mmCIF file of C-alpha atoms in Angstrom:
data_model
loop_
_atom_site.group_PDB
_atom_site.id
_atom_site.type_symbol
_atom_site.label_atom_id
_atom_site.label_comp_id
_atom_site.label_asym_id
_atom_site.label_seq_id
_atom_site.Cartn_x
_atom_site.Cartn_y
_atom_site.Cartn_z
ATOM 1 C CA UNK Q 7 -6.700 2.041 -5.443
ATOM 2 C CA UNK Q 8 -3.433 -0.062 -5.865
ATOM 3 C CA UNK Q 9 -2.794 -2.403 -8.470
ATOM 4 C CA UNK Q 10 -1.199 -4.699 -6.200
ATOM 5 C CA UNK Q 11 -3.923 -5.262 -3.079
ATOM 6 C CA UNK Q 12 -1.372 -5.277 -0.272
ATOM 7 C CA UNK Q 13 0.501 -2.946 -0.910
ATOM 8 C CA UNK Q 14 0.668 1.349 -0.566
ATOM 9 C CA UNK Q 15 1.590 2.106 -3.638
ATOM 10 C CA UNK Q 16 -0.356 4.829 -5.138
ATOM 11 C CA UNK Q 17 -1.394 4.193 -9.246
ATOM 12 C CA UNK Q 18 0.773 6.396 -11.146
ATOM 13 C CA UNK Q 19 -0.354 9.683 -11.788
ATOM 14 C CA UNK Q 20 -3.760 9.163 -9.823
ATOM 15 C CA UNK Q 21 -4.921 12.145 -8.373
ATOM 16 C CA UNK Q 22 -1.633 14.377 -8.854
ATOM 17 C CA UNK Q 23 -2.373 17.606 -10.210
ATOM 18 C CA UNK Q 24 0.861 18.936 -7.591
ATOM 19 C CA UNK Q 25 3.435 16.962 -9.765
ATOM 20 C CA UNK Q 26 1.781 18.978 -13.087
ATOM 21 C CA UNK Q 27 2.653 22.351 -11.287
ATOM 22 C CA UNK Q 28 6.254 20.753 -9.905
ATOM 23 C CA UNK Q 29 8.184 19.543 -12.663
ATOM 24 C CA UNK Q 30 7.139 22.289 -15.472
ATOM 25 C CA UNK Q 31 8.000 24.962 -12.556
ATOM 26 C CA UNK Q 32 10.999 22.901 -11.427
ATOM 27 C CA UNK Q 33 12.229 22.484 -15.192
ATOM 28 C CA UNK Q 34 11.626 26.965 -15.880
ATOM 29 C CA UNK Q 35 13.526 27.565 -12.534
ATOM 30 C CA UNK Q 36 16.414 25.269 -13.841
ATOM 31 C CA UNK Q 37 16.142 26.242 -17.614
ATOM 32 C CA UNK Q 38 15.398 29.529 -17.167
ATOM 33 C CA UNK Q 39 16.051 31.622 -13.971
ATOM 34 C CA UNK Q 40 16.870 34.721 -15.951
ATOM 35 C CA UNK Q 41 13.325 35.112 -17.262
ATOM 36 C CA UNK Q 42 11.241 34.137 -13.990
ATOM 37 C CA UNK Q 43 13.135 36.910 -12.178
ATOM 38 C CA UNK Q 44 13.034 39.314 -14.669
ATOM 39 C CA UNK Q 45 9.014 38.689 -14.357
ATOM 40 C CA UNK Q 46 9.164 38.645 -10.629
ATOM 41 C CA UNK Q 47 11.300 41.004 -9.912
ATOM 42 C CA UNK Q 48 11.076 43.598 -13.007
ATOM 43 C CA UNK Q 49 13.322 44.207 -15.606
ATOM 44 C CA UNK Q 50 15.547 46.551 -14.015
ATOM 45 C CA UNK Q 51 16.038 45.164 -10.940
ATOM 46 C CA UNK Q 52 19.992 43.900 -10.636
ATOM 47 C CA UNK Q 53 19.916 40.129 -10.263
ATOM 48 C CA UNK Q 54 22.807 38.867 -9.977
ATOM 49 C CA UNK Q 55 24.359 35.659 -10.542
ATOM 50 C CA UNK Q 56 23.984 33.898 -7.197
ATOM 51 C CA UNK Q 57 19.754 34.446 -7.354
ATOM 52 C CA UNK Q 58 19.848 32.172 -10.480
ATOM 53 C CA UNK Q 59 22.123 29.784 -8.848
ATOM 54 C CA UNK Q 60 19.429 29.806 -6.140
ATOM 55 C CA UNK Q 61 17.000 29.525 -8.521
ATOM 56 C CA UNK Q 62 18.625 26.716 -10.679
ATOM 57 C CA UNK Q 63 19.284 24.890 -7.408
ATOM 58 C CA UNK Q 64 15.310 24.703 -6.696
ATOM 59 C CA UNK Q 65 14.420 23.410 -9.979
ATOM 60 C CA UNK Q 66 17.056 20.843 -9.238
ATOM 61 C CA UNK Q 67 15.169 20.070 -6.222
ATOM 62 C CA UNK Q 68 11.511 20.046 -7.349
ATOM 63 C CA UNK Q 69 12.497 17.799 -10.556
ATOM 64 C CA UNK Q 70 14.166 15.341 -7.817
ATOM 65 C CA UNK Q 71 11.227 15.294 -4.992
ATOM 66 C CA UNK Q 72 8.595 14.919 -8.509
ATOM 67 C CA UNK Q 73 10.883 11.759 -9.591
ATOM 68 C CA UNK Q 74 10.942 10.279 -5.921
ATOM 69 C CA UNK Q 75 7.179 10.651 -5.912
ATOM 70 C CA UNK Q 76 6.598 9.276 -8.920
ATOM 71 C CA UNK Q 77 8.843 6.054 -8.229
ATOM 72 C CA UNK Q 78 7.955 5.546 -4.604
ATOM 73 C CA UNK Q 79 4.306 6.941 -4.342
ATOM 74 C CA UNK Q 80 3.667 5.385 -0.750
ATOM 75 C CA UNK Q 81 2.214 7.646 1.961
ATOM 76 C CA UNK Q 82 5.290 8.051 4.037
ATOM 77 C CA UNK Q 83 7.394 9.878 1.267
ATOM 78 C CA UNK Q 84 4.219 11.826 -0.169
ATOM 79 C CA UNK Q 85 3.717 13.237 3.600
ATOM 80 C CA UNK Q 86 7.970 13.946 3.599
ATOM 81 C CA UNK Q 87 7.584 15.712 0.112
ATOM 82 C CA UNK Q 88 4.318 17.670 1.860
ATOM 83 C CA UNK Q 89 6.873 18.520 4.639
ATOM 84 C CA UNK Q 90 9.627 19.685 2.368
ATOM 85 C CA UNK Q 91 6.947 21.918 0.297
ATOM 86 C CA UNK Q 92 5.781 23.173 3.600
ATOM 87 C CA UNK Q 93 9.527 24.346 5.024
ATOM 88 C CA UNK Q 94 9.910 25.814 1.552
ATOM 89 C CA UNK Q 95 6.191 27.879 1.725
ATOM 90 C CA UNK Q 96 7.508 29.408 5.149
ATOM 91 C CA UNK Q 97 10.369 30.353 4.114
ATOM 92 C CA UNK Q 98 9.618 31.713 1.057
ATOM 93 C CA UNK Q 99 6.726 34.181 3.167
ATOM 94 C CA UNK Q 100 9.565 34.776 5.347
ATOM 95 C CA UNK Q 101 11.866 35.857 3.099
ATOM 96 C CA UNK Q 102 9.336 37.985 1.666
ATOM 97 C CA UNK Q 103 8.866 39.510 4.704
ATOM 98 C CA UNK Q 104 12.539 40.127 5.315
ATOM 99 C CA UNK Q 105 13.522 41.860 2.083
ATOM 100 C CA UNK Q 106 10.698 43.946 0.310
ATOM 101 C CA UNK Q 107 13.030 43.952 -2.724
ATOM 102 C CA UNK Q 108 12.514 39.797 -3.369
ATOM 103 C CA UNK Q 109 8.917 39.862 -1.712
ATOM 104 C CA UNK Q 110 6.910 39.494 -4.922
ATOM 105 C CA UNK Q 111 9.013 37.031 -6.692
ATOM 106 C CA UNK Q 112 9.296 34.967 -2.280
ATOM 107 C CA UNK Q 113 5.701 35.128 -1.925
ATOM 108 C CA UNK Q 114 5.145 33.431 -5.746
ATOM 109 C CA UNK Q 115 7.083 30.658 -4.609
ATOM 110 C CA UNK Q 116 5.609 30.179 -1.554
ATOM 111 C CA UNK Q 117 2.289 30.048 -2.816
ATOM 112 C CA UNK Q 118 3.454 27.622 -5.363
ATOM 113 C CA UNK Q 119 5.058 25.783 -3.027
ATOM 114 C CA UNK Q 120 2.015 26.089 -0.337
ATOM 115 C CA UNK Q 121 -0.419 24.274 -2.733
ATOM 116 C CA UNK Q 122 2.113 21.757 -3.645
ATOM 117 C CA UNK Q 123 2.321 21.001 -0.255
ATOM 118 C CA UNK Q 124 -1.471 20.909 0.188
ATOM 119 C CA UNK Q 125 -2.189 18.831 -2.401
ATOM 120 C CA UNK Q 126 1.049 16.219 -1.884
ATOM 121 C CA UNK Q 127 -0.357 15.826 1.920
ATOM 122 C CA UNK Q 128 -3.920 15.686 0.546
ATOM 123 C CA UNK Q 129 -2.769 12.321 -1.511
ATOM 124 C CA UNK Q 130 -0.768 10.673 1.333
ATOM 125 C CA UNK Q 131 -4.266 10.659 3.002
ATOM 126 C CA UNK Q 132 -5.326 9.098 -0.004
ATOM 127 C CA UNK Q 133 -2.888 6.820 -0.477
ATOM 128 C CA UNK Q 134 -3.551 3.152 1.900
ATOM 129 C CA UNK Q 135 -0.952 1.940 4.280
ATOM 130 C CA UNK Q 136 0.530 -1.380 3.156
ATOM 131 C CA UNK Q 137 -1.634 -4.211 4.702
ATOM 132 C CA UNK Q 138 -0.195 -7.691 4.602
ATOM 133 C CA UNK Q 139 -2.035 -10.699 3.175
ATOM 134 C CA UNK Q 140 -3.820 -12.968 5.421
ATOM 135 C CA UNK Q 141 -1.878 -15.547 6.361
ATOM 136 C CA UNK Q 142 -3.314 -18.948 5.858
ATOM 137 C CA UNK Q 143 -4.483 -21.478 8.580
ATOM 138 C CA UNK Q 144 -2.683 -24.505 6.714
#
């Protein structure tokens, strides 16, 4: 329920267990993409630079989509953000299906990723379309 009757903003923090999994997850792929593919991928697999680029480049992107949820909780951008965790769950399963060198370290993303995206579209659902005040009969 809204603070503010008429509007469709969501209270802050209500009901957002996704954004507790996004922005420590986003903050280890930016802070440290070394260590989450050494425990993805084993230690003696090469990684080279450009897979912690990629990785850097997602944390980047989860921090971002947890601070536009968290300033603009309103169902239309918390069903985008399910969409964007959605793209990224496929992709990640395909990519694990591509290249069985990457597919453990893909398909813990994408699950990561798939229940983000379950529980962001769960709370747009949740969250009540703006309704405007009744306008008076004076």
């Amino acid at each position: 329920m809204s603070k503010f009757p008429h509007t469709d903003e969501a209270e802050p923090g209500a009901g957002r267990a996704e954004l507790s999994v996004r922005i420590p997850w986003g903050a280890v792929l930016l802070l440290a993409p070394g260590a989450v593919l050494a425990l993805t991928t084993g230690p003696d697999f090469p990684c080279g630079g450009a897979a912690r680029v990629v990785l850097r480049i997602l944390g980047v992107r989860l921090l971002l989509q947890a601070g536009v949820e968290l300033r603009w909780p309103r169902p239309r951008v918390l069903a985008v953000a399910a969409a964007v965790d959605g793209v990224h769950a496929a992709t990640g399963v395909a990519f694990g299906a591509a290249d069985r060198r990457w597919r453990r370290s893909a398909l813990l993303d994408a699950a990561i990723a798939a229940g983000c995206c379950l529980a962001t579209a769960r709370n747009a659902a949740r969250v009540q379309p703006s309704r405007r005040p009744p306008r008076s009969t004076r």
